[in-house]
Coordinates of C-alpha atoms and ligand atoms in Angstrom, one line a residue:
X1 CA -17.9 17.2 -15.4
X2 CA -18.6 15.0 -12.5
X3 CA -19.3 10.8 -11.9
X4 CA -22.7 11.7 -13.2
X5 CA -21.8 13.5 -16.5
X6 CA -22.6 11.7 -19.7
X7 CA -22.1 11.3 -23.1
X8 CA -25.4 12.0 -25.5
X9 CA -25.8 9.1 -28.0
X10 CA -26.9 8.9 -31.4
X11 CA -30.2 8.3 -30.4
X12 CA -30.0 10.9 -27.8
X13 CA -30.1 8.8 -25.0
X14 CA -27.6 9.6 -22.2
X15 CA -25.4 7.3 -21.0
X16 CA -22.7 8.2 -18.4
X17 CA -19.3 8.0 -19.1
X18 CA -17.6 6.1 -15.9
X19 CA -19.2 3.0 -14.7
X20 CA -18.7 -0.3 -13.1
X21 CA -17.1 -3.3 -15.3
X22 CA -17.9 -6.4 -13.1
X23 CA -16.4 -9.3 -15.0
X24 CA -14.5 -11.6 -12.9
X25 CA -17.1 -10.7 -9.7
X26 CA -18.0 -14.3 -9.0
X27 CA -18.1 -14.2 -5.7
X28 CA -22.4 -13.2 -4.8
X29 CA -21.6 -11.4 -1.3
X30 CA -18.5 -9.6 -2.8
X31 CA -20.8 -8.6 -6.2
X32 CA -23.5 -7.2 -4.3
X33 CA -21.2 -5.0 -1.7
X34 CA -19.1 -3.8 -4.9
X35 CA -21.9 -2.8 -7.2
X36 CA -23.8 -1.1 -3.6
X37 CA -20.5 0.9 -2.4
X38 CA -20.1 2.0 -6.4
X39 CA -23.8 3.4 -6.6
X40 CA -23.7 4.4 -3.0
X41 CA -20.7 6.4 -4.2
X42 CA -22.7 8.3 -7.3
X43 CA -21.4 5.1 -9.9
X44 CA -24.3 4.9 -12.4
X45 CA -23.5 2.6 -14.9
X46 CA -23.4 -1.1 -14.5
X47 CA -21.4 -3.4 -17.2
X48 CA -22.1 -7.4 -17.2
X49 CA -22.6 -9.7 -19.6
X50 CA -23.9 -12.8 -19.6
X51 CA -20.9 -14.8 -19.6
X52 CA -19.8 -13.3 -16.5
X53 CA -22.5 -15.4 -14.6
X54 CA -23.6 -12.6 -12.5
X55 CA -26.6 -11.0 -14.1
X56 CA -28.7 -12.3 -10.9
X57 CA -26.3 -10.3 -8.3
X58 CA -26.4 -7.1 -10.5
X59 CA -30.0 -7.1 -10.6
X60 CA -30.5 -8.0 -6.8
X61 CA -28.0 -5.1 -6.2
X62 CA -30.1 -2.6 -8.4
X63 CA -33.3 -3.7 -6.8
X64 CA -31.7 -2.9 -3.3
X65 CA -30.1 0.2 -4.4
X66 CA -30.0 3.6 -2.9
X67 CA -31.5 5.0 -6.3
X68 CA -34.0 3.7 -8.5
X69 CA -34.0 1.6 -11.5
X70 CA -34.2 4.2 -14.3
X71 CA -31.4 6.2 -12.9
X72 CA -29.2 3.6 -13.6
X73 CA -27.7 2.7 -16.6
X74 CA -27.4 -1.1 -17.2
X75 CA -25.2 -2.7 -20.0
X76 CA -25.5 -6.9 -21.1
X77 CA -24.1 -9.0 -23.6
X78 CA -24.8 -11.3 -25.7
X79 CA -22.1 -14.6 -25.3
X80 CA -20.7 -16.1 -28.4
X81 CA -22.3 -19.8 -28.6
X82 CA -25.8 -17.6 -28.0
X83 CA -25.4 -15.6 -31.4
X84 CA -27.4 -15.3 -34.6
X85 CA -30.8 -14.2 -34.9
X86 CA -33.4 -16.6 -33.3
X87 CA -30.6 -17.5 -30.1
X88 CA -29.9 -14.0 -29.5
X89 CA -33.2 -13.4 -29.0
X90 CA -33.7 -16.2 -26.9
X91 CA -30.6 -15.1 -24.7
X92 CA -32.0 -11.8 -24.3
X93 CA -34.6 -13.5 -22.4
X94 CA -33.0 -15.5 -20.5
X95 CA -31.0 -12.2 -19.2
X96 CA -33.7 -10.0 -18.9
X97 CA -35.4 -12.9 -16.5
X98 CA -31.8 -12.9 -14.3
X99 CA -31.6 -9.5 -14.1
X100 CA -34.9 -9.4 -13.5
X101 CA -35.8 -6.1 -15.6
X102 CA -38.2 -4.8 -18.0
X103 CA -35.3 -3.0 -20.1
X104 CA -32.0 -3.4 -20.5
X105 CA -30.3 0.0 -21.5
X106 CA -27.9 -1.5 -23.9
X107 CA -27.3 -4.5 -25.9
X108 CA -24.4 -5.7 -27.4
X109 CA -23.2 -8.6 -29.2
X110 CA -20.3 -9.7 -27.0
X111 CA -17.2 -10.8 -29.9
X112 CA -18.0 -10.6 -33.7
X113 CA -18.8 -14.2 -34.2
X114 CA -17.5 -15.2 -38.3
X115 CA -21.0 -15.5 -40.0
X116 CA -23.1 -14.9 -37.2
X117 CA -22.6 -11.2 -35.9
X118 CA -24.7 -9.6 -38.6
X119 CA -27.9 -11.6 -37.7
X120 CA -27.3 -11.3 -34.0
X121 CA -27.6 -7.7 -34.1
X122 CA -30.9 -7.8 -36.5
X123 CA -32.1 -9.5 -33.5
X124 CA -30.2 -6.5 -31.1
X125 CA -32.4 -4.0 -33.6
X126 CA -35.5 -5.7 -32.7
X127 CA -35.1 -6.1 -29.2
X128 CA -34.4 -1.9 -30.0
X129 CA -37.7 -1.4 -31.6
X130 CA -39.8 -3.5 -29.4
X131 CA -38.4 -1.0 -26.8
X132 CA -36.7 -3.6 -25.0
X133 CA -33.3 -1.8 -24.8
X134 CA -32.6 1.8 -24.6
X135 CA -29.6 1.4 -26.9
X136 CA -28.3 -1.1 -29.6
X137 CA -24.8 -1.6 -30.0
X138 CA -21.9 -4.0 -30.4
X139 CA -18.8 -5.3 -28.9
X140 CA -14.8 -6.2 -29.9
X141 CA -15.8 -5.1 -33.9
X142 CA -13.3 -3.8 -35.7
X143 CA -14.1 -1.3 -38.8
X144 CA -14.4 -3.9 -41.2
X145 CA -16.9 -5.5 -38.5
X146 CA -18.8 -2.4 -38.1
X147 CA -18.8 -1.4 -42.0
X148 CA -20.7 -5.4 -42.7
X149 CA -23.3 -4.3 -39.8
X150 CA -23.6 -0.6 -41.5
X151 CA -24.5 -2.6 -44.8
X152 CA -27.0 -4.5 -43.4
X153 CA -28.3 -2.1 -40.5
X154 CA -31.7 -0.1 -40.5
X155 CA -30.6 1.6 -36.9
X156 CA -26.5 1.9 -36.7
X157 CA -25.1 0.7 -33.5
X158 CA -25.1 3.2 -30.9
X159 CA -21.7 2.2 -28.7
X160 CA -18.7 0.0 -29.8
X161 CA -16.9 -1.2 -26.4
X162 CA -13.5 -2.8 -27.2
X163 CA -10.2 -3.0 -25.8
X164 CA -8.6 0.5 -25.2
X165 CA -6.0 1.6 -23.0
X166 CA -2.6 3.9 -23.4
X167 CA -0.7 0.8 -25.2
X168 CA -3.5 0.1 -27.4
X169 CA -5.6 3.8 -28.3
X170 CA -7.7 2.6 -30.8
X171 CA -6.8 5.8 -32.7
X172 CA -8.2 5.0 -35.8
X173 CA -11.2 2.9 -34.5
X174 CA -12.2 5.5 -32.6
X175 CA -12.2 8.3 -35.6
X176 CA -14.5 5.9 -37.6
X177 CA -16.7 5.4 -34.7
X178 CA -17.0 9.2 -34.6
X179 CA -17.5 10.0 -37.9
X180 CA -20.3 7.2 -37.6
X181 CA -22.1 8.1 -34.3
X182 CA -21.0 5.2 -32.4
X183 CA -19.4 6.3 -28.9
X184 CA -16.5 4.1 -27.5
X185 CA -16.3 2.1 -24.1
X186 CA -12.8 1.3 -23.1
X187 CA -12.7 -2.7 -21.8
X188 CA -9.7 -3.3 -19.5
X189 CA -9.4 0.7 -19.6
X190 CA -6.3 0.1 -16.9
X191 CA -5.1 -2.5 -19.0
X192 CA -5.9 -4.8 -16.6
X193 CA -3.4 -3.3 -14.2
X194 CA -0.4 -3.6 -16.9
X195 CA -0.3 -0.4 -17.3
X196 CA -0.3 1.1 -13.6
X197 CA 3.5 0.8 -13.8
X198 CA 4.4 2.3 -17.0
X199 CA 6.7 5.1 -16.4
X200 CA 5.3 7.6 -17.8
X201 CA 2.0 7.4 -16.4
X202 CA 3.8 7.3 -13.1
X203 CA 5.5 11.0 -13.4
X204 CA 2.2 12.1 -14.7
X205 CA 0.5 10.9 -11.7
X206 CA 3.3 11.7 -9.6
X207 CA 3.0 15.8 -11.1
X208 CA -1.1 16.2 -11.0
X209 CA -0.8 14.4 -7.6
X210 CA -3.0 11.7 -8.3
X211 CA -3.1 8.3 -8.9
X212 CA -1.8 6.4 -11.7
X213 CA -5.1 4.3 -12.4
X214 CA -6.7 8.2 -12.3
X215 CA -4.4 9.5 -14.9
X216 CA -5.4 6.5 -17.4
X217 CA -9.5 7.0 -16.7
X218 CA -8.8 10.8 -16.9
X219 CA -7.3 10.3 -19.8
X220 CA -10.1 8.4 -21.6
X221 CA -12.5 10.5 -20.6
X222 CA -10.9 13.8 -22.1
X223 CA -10.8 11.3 -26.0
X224 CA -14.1 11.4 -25.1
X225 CA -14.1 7.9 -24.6
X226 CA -16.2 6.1 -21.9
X227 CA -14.9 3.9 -19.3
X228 CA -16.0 0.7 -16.8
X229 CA -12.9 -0.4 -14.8
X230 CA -13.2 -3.2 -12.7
X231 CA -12.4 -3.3 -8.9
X232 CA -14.3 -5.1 -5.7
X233 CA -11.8 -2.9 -3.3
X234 CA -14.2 -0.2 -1.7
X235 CA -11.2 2.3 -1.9
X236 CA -10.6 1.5 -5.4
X237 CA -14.0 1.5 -6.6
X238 CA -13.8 5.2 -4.8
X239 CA -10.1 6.1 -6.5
X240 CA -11.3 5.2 -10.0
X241 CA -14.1 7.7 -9.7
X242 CA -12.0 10.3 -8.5
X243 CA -11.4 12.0 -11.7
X244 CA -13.3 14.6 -12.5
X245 CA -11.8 17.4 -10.2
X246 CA -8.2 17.8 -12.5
X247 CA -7.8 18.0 -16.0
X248 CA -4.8 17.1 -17.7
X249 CA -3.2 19.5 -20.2
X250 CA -3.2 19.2 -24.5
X251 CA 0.9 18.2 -23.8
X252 CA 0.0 15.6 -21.4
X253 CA -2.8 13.8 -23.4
X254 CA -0.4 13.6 -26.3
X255 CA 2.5 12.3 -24.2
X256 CA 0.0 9.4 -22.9
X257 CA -1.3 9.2 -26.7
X258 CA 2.1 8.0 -27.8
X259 CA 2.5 5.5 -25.5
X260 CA 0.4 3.8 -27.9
X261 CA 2.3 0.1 -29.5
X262 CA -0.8 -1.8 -30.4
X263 CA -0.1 -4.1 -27.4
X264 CA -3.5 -6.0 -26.6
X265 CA -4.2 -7.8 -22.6
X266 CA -7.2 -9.2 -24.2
X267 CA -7.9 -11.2 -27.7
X268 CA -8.3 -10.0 -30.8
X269 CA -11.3 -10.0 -32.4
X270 CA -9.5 -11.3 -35.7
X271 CA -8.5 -14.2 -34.1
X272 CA -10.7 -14.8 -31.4
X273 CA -11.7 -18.7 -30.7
X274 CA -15.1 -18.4 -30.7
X275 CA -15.9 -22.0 -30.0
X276 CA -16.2 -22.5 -26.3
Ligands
NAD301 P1 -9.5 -3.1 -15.9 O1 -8.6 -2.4 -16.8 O2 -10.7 -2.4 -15.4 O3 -8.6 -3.6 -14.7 C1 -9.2 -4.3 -13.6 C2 -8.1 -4.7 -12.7 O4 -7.3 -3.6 -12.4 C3 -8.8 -5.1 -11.4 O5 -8.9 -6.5 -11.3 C4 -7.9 -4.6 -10.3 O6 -7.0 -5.6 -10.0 C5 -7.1 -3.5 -11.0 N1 -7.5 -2.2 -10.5 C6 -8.7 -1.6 -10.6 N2 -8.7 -0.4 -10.1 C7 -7.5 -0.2 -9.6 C8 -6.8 0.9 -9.0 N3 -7.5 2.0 -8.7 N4 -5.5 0.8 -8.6 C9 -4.8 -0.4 -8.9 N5 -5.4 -1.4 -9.5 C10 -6.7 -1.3 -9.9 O7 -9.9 -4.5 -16.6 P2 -11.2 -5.5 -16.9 O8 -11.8 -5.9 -15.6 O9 -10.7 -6.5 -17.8 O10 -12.2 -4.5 -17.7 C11 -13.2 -3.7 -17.1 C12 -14.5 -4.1 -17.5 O11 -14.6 -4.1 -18.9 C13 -14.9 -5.6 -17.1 O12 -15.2 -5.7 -15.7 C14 -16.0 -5.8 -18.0 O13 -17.2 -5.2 -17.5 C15 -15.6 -5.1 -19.3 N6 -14.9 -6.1 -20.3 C16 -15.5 -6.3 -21.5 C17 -14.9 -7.1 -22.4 C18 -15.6 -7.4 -23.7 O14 -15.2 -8.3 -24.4 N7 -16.6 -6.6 -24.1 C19 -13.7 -7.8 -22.1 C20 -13.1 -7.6 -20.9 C21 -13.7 -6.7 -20.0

């Protein structure tokens, strides 16, 4: 495997499996040089959203890149006060005109919004069959999200992206996800830095003479899991995709797998306030 390997989807679309997450980059100068150095340095995968307020900059970047359009792999999402079916369709729009793209590669519905999650991915299936997106998926649902859009569905979703990281693994999200052909992204996949420190992961990194941040992405990877952490540091952006040339053994992966405690940076999609 290498920065360019991918995971085949349900649809058989191939999506790659380490990318750049760029929430937080609200800086225009400092999005632009972190999303260049990343594909400059073989990053093909892209993650915004539209509330991170920086569709424009990541489509400006992409038009100006050193590879073209379709080689990249471009991910949006659809905000919260956007959802159900007529709005999501509407703030499809309004991304694709910031990005300033034909296509987005995937769609998701950002955070399962009570009522409205169902109907906004109707919408997502649309946008899917009027070939507006590569790939439909979803965001922050848990199984009980996933099994109301399974109901309802005519096309599953293709990738779930929710929080997962060695004190929160997802273990049983992620067989359910498997069993129903919907690959996993890891949000926060570093824990947002939390979990740098933990002592374990520090031996580890310390023994495969590596980083700790590469330990945690290597990890991932080998659960088969895909991955979009965030950095604007050029030799961070670099590190994070340094992790493809050691592999770490079945004993290690459990050791890191039971460092799991259910311990979430992020919210929970359970009790989520939707209403800002
Ligand atoms: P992350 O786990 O990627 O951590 C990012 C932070 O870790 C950075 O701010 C940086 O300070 C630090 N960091 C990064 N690389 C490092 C390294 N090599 N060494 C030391 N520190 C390092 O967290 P994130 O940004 O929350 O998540 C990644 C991406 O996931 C986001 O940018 C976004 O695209 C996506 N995301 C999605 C949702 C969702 O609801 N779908 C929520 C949060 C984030």
């Amino acid at each position: 495997m290498n920065l360019q390997s991918t995971k085949k989807l349900a649809n058989g679309i191939l999506m790659p499996r380490l990318g750049l997450g760029v929430y937080k980059m609200t800086d225009r100068d400092e999005t632009l040089q972190a999303i260049t150095t990343a594909i400059d340095l073989g990053y093909r995968a892209i993650d915004t959203a539209a509330l991170y307020y920086n569709e424009e900059e990541v489509g400006e970047a992409i038009r100006n890149a050193s590879v073209k359009r379709e080689e990249l792999f471009v991910t949006t999402k659809v905000w919260n006060s956007d959802q159900g079916y007529d709005n999501t369709l509407r703030a499809f729009e309004t991304s694709l005109k910031k990005l300033d793209m034909d296509y987005v590669d995937l769609y998701l519905t950002h955070w399962p919004v009570e009522g409205k999650f169902v109907d906004t991915y109707r919408a997502i299936e649309r946008l899917y069959e009027e070939k507006l997106i590569r790939v439909p998926g979803v965001s922050n649902h848990h199984e009980h999200h996933l099994q109301q859009v399974l109901a309802s569905c005519n096309v599953a979703p293709m990738v779930n992206q929710v929080e997962l990281q060695p004190y929160l693994n997802q273990a049983e999200l992620r067989a359910f996800c498997q069993e129903h052909q919907i690959a996993v992204t890891a949000w926060s996949p570093l824990g947002r830095g939390h979990v740098l420190n933990d002592e374990t992961i520090t031996r580890i990194a310390a023994d495969y003479g590596v980083t700790p941040a590469q330990v945690i992405l290597r990890w991932h990877i080998q659960n088969d899991v895909l991955v979009i952490p965030k950095s604007v540091t050029p030799s961070r952006i670099k590190e994070n995709s340094e992790v493809f040339h050691f592999e770490l053994t079945e004993a290690t992966m459990q050791e890191i797998n039971a460092l799991n405690r259910n311990e979430r940076f992020g919210q929970s999609p359970d009790s989520f306030k939707f209403d800002f």
